[in-house]
CSV table of C-alpha atoms in Angstrom, one decimal:
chain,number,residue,atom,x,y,z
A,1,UNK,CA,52.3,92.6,-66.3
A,2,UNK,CA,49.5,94.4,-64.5
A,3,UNK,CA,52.4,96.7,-62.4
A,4,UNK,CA,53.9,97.4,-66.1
A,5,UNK,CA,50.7,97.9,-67.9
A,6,UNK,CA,49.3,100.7,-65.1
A,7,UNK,CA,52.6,102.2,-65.3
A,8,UNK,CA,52.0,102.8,-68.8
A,9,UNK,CA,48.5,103.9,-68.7
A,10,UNK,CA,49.6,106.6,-66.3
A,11,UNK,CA,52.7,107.7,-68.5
A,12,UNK,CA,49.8,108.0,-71.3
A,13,UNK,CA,47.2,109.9,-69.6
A,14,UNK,CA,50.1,112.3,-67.7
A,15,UNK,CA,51.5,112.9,-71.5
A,16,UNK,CA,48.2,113.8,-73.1
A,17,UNK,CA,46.3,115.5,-70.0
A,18,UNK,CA,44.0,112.7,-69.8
A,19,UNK,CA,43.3,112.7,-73.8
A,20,UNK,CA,44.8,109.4,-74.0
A,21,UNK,CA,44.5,106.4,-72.4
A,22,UNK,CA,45.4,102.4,-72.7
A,23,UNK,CA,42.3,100.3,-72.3
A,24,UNK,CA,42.7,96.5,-71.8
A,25,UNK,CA,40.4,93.8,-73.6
A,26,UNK,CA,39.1,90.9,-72.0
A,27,UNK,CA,42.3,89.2,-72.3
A,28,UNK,CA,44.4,91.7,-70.7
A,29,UNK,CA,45.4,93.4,-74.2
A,30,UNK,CA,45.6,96.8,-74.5
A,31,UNK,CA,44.9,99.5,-77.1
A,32,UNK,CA,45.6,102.9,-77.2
A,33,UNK,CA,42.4,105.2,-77.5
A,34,UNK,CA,41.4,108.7,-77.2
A,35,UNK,CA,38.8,109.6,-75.2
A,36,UNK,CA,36.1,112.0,-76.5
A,37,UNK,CA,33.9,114.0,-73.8
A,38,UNK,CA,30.1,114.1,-74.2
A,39,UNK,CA,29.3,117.4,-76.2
A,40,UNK,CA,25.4,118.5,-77.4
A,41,UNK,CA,24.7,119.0,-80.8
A,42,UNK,CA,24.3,122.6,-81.1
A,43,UNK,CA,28.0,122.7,-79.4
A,44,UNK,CA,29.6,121.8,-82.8
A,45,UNK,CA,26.3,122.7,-85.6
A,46,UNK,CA,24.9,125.9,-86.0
A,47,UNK,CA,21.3,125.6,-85.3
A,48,UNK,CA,21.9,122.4,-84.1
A,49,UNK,CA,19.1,120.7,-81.6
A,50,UNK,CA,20.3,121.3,-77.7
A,51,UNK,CA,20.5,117.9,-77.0
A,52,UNK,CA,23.9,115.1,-76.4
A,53,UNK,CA,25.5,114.4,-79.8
A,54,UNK,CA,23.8,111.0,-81.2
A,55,UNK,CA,27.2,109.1,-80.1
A,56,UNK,CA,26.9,109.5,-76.4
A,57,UNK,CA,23.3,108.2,-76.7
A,58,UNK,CA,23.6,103.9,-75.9
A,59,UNK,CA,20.5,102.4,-75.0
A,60,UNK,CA,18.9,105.4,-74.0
A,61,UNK,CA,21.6,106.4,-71.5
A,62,UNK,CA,23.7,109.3,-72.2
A,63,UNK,CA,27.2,108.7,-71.5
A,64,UNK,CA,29.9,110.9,-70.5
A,65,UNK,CA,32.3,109.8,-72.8
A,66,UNK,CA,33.3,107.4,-75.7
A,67,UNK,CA,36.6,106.1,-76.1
A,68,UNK,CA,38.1,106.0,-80.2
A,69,UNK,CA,41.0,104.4,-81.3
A,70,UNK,CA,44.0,106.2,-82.2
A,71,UNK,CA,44.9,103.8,-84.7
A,72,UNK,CA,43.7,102.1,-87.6
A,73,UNK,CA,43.4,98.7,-86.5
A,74,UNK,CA,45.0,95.4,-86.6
A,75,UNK,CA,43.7,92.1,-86.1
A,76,UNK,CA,45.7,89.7,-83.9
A,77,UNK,CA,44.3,86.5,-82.5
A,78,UNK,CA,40.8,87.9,-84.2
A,79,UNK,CA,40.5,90.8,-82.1
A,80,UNK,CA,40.7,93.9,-82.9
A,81,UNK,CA,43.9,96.3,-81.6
A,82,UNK,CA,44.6,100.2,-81.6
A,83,UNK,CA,48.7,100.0,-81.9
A,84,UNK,CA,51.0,102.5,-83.2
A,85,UNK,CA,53.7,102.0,-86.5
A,86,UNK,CA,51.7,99.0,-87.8
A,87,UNK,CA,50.7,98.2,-91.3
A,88,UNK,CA,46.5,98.6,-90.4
A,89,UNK,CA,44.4,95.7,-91.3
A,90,UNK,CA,42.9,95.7,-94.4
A,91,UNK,CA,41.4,93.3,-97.2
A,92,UNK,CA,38.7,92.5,-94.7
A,93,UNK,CA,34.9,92.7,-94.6
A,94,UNK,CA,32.4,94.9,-92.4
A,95,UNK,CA,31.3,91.4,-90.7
A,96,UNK,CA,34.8,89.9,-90.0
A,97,UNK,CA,35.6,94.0,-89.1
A,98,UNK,CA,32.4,93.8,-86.3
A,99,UNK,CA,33.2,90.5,-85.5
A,100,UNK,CA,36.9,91.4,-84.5
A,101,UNK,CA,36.0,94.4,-82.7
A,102,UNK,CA,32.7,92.6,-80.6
A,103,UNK,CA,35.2,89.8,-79.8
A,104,UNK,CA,37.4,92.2,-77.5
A,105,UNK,CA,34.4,92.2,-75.0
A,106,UNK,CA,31.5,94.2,-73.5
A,107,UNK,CA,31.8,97.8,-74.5
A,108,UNK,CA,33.4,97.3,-77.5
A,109,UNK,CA,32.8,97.7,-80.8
A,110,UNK,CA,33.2,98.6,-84.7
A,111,UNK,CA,33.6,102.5,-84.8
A,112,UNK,CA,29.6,103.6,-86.0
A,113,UNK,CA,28.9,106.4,-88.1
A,114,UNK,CA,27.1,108.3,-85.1
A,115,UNK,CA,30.5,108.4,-83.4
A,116,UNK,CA,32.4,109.5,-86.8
A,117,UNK,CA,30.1,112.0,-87.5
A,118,UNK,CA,30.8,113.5,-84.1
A,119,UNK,CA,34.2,113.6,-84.4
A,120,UNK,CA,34.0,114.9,-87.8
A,121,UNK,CA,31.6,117.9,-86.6
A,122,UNK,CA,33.5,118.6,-83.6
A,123,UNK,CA,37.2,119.0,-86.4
A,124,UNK,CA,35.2,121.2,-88.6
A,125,UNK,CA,34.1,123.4,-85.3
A,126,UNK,CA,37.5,123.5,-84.2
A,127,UNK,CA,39.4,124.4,-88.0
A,128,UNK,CA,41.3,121.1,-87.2
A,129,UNK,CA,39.8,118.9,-90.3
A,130,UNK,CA,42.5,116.2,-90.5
A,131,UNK,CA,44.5,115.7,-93.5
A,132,UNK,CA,46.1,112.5,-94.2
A,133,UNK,CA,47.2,109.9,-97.0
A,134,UNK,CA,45.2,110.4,-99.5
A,135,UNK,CA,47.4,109.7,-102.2
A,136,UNK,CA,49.9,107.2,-102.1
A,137,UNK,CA,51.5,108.1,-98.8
A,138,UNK,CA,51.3,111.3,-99.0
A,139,UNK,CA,48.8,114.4,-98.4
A,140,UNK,CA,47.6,115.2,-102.1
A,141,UNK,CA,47.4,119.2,-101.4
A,142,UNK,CA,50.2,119.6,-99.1
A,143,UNK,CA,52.9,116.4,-100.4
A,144,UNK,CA,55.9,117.3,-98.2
A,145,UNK,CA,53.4,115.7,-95.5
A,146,UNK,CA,53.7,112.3,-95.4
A,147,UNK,CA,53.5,109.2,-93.7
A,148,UNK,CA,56.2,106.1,-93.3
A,149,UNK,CA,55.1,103.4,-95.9
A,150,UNK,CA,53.5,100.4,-94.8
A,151,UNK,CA,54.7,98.5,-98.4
A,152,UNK,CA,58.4,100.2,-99.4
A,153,UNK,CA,57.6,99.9,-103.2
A,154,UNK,CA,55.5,102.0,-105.7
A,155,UNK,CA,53.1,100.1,-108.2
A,156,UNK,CA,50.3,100.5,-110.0
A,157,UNK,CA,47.9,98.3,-109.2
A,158,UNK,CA,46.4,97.1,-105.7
A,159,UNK,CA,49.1,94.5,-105.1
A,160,UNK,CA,51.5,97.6,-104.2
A,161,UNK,CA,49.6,99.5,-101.7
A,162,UNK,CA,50.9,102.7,-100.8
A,163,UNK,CA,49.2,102.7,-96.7
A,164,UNK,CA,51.5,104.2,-94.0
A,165,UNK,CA,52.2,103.1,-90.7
A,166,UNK,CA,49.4,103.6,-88.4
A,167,UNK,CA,50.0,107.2,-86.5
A,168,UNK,CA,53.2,107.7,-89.1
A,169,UNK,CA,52.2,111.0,-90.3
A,170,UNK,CA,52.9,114.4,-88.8
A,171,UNK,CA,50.0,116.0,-86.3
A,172,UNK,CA,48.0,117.7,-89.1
A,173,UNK,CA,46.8,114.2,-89.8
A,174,UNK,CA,45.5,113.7,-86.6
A,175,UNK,CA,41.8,114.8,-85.9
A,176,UNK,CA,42.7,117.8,-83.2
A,177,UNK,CA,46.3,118.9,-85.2
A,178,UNK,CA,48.2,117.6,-81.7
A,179,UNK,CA,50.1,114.3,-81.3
A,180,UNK,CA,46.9,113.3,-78.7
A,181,UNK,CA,44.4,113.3,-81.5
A,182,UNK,CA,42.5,110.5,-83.2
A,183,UNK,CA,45.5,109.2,-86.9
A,184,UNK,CA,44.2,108.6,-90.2
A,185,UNK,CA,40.5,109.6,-90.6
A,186,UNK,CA,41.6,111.0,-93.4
A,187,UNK,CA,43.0,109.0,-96.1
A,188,UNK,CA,45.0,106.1,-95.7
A,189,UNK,CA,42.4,103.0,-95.3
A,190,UNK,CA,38.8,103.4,-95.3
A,191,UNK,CA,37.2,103.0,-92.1
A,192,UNK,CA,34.2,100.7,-92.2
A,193,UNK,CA,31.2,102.1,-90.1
A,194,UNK,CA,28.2,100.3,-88.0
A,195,UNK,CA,24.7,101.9,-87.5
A,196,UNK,CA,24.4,102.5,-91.4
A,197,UNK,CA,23.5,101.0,-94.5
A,198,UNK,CA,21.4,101.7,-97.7
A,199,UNK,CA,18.8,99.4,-99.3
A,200,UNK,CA,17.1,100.1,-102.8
A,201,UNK,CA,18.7,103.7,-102.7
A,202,UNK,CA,16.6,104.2,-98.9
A,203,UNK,CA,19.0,105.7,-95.6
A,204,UNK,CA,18.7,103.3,-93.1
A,205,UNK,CA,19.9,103.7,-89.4
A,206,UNK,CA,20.2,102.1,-86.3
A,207,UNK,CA,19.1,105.0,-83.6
A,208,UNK,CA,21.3,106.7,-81.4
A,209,UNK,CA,24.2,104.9,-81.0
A,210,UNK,CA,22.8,101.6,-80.6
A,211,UNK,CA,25.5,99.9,-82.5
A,212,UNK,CA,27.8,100.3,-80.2
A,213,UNK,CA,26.0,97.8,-77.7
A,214,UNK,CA,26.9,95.2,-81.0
A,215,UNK,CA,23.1,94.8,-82.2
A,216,UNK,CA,22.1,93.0,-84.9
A,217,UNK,CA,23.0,94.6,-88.1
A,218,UNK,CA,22.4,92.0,-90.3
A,219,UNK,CA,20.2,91.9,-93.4
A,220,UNK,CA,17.1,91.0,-91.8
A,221,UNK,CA,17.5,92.6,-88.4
A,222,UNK,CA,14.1,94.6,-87.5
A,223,UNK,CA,16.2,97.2,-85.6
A,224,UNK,CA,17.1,99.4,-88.6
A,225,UNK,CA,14.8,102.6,-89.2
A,226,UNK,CA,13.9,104.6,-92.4
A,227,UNK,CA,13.9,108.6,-91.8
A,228,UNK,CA,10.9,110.6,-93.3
A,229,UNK,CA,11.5,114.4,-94.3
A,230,UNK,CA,10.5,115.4,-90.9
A,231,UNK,CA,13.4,113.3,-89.2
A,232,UNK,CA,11.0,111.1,-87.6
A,233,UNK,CA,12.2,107.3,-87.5
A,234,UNK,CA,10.4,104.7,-89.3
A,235,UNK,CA,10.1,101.3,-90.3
A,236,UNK,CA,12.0,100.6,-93.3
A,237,UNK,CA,9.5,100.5,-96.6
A,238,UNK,CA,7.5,103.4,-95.1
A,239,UNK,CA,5.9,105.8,-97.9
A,240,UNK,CA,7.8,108.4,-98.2
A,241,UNK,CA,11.0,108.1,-96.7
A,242,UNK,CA,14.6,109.4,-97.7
A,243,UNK,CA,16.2,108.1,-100.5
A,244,UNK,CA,19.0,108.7,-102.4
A,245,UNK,CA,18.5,108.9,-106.4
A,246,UNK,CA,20.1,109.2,-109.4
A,247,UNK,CA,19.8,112.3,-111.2
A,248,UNK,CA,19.5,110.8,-114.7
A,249,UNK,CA,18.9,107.6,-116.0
A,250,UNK,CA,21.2,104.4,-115.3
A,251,UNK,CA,22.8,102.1,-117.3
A,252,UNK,CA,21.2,98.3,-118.1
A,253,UNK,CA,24.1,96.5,-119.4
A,254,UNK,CA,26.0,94.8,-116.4
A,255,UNK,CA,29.3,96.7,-116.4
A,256,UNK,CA,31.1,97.9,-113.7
A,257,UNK,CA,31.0,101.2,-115.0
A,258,UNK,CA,30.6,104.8,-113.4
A,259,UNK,CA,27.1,106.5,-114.4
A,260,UNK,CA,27.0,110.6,-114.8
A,261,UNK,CA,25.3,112.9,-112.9
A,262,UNK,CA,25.5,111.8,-109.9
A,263,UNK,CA,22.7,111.9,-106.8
A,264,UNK,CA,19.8,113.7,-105.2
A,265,UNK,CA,18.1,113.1,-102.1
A,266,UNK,CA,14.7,112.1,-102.6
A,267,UNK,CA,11.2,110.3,-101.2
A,268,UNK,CA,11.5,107.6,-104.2
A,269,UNK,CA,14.4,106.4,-106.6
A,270,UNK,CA,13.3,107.3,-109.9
A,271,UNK,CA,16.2,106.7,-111.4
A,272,UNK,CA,18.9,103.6,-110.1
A,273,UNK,CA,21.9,103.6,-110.9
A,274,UNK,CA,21.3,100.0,-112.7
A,275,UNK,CA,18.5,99.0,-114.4
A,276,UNK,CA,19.4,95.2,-116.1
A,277,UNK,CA,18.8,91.8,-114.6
A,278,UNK,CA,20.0,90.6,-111.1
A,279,UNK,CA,20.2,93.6,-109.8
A,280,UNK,CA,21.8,92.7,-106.3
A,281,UNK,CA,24.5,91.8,-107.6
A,282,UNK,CA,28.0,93.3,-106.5
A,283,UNK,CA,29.4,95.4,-109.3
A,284,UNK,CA,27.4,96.5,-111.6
A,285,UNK,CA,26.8,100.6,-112.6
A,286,UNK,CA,27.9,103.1,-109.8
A,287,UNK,CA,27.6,106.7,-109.3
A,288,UNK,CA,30.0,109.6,-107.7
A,289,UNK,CA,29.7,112.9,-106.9
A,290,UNK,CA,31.2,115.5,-104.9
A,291,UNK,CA,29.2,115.2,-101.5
A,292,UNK,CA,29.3,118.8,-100.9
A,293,UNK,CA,27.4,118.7,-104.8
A,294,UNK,CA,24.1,117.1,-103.5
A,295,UNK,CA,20.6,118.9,-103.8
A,296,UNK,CA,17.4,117.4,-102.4
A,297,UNK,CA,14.7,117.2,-105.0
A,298,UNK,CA,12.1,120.0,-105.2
A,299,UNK,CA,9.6,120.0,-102.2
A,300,UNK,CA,11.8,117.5,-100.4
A,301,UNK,CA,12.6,118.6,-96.5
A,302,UNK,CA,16.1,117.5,-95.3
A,303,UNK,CA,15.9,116.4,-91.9
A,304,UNK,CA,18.5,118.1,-89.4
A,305,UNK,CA,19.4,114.3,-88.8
A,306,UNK,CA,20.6,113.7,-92.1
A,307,UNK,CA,22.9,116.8,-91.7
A,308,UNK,CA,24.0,115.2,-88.1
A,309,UNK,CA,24.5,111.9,-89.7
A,310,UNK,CA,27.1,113.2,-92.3
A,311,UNK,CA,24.5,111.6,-95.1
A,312,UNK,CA,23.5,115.7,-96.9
A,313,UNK,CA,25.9,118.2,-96.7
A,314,UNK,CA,26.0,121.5,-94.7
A,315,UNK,CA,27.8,124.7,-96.3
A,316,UNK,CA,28.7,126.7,-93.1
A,317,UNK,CA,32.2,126.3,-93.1
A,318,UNK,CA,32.7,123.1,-94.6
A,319,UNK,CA,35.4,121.8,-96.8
A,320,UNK,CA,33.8,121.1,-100.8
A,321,UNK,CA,36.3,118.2,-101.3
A,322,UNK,CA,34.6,115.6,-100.0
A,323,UNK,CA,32.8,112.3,-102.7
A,324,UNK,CA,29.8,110.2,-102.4
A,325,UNK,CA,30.3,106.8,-103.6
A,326,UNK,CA,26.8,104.9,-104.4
A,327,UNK,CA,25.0,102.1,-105.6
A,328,UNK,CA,21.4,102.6,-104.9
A,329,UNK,CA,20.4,98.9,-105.7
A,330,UNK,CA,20.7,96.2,-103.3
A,331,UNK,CA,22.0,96.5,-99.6
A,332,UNK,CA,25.1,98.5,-99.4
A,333,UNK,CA,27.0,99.2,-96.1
A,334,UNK,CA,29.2,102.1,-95.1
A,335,UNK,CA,32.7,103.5,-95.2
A,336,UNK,CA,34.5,106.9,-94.1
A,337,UNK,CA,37.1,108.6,-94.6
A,338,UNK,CA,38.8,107.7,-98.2
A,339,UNK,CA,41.8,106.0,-98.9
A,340,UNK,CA,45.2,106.4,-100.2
A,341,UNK,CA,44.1,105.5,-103.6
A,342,UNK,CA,42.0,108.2,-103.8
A,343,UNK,CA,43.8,111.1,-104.7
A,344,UNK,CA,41.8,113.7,-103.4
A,345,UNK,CA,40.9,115.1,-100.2
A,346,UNK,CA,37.2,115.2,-98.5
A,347,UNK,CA,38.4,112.9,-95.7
A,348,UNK,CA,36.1,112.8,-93.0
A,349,UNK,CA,33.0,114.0,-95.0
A,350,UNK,CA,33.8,111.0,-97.7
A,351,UNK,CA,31.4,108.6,-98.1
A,352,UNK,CA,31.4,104.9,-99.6
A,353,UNK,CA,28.4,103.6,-100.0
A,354,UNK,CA,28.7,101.4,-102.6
A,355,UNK,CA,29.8,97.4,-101.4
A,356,UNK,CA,27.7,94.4,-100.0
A,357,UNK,CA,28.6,92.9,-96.5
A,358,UNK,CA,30.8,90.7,-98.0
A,359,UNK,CA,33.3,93.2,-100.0
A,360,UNK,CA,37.2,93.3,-99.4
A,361,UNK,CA,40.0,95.3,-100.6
A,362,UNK,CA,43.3,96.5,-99.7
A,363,UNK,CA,42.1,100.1,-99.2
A,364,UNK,CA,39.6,99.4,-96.7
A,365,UNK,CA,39.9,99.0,-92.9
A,366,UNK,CA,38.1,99.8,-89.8
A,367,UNK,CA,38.5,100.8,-86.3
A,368,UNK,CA,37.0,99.9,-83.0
A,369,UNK,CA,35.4,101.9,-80.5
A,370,UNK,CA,34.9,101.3,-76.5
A,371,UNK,CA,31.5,103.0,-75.0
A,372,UNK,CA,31.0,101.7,-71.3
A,373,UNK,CA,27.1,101.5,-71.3
């Protein structure tokens, strides 16, 4: 097994110059990844801060690289794997998602938006944004590209998903355009994401790329931080940090309905998206936008973080498809990348923000990481 499994790994690496590799989890399993070298900031943003991108920052180290998976994953044995031509796991929540990917051992962990937000800078530097399934197995702008079917039937509803085979689609769907490069940020399954949530409409992070050392994330943990206009971190509740609100009043009746207008970043929520009784509850009033739409409030400073982060748009050669998805009541955790139900195309700039820890659906999936810290 180990003979076979080295002779692989080298036919991987020798293939993909090294951009490849099979890593093995603490029970000799292995997943395909693709490693990502340490770059600086102001390598991939203009006027970007000369410093290592945020994902290559673990516990204060600075790494020289982070290992991604290829593949959406799957879940057998409840661990997380990175495997080619397989239907990716889906109906699952961000917990059970971090716990699969933690359970693989030290090192590994649920993709976090530090490290998506790298890769999705470094695409945009390099004109290789990815496309990718974004509606119903195909690429909604260019639909002669598509991917092999995970379910071989066409429905309307939820119980006839239209997800392709992980790594199905041609190489424009891969994050670098070549057959070495990261499948499916686009489209497809939305990719949960660690290191971010948003309570009562305010950004919270973990710093740096923390998460990937598996720290706790959960509601209570004292390890998230606020961000104030100036980018410094902060204690959650702080006066005056970043928040995202609604641009016109919300709704009070407890529907699961879509509000207009859409979102502004801002130092207080004026205006939630719901405004009745119980308002942590799951689904009630939402609110979507086009990401590339949102304005900060007058006087409000956006943070070069928040830029970094993928949480306010930049315009310097940016795609304008992308959509922000929000509930800015309650705790809500994070998602990338859209879906196949989705029928449009922002892809790596999407944003879902709009689910408690404990949501599922078939259009929402994850991916695990590997940073040796």
């Amino acid at each position: 097994m180990t003979a076979d499994f080295d002779q692989a790994k080298f036919a991987l690496e020798a293939a993909t110059g090294g951009k490849n590799t099979l890593l093995m989890d603490d029970t000799g399993m292995p997943s395909v990844m693709v490693r990502i070298p340490m770059f600086r900031w102001s390598e991939v943003i203009e006027g970007g801060e000369d410093a290592p991108c945020s994902a290559f920052v673990v516990g204060g180290k600075v790494l020289d690289c982070i290992y991604i998976s290829k593949y959406l994953n799957v879940i057998i044995n409840g661990r997380a794997y990175s495997l080619p031509g397989r239907d990716p796991a889906h109906t699952v929540s961000i917990d059970e998602a971090r716990a699969a990917c933690a359970a693989k051992g030290r090192g590994w962990h649920l993709m976090t938006n530090a490290e998506w937000c790298a890769v999705a800078h470094w695409c945009v530097k390099n004109a290789t944004v990815p496309h990718g399934n974004s509606n119903f197995g195909r690429y909604h702008a260019q639909t002669h590209e598509h991917g092999v079917l995970a379910v071989q039937r066409r429905g309307e509803g939820p119980e006839d998903e239209m997800r392709t085979l992980t790594g199905s689609g041609p190489d424009t769907w891969n994050h670098d355009f070549t057959a070495a490069g990261i499948a499916d940020l686009n489209g497809n399954v939305w990719d949960y994401v660690a290191g971010l949530r948003v309570v009562d409409g305010e950004i919270q992070i973990i710093p740096d790329n923390d998460s990937a050392m598996n720290v706790d994330e959960s509601e209570t943990s004292p390890l998230w931080r606020a961000i104030l206009p100036d980018g410094t971190l902060v204690k959650p509740g702080t006066p005056g940090t970043l928040k995202y609100d609604g641009v016109s009043p919300g709704l009070a009746e407890p529907d699961d309905r879509r509000i207009d207008g859409g979102f502004r970043l801002n130092t207080e929520v004026v205006y939630p998206a719901y405004t009745g009784p119980e308002p942590d509850t799951s689904h009630r009033a939402y609110g979507m936008m086009r990401f590339f739409d949102m304005q900060a409030a007058e006087g409000v400073k956006v943070p070069m973080i928040l830029q970094e982060l993928g949480l306010f748009p930049r315009q310097d050669g940016y795609r304008d498809e992308a959509y922000f998805f929000l509930r800015n009541y309650g705790i809500r955790y994070a998602a990338r990348g859209g879906s196949w139900f989705d029928k449009a195309g922002g892809g790596i700039w999407d944003l879902y923000l709009r689910e408690t820890s404990a949501f599922r659906y078939p259009d929402i999936g994850f991916r695990a990481a590997y940073a040796d810290y």
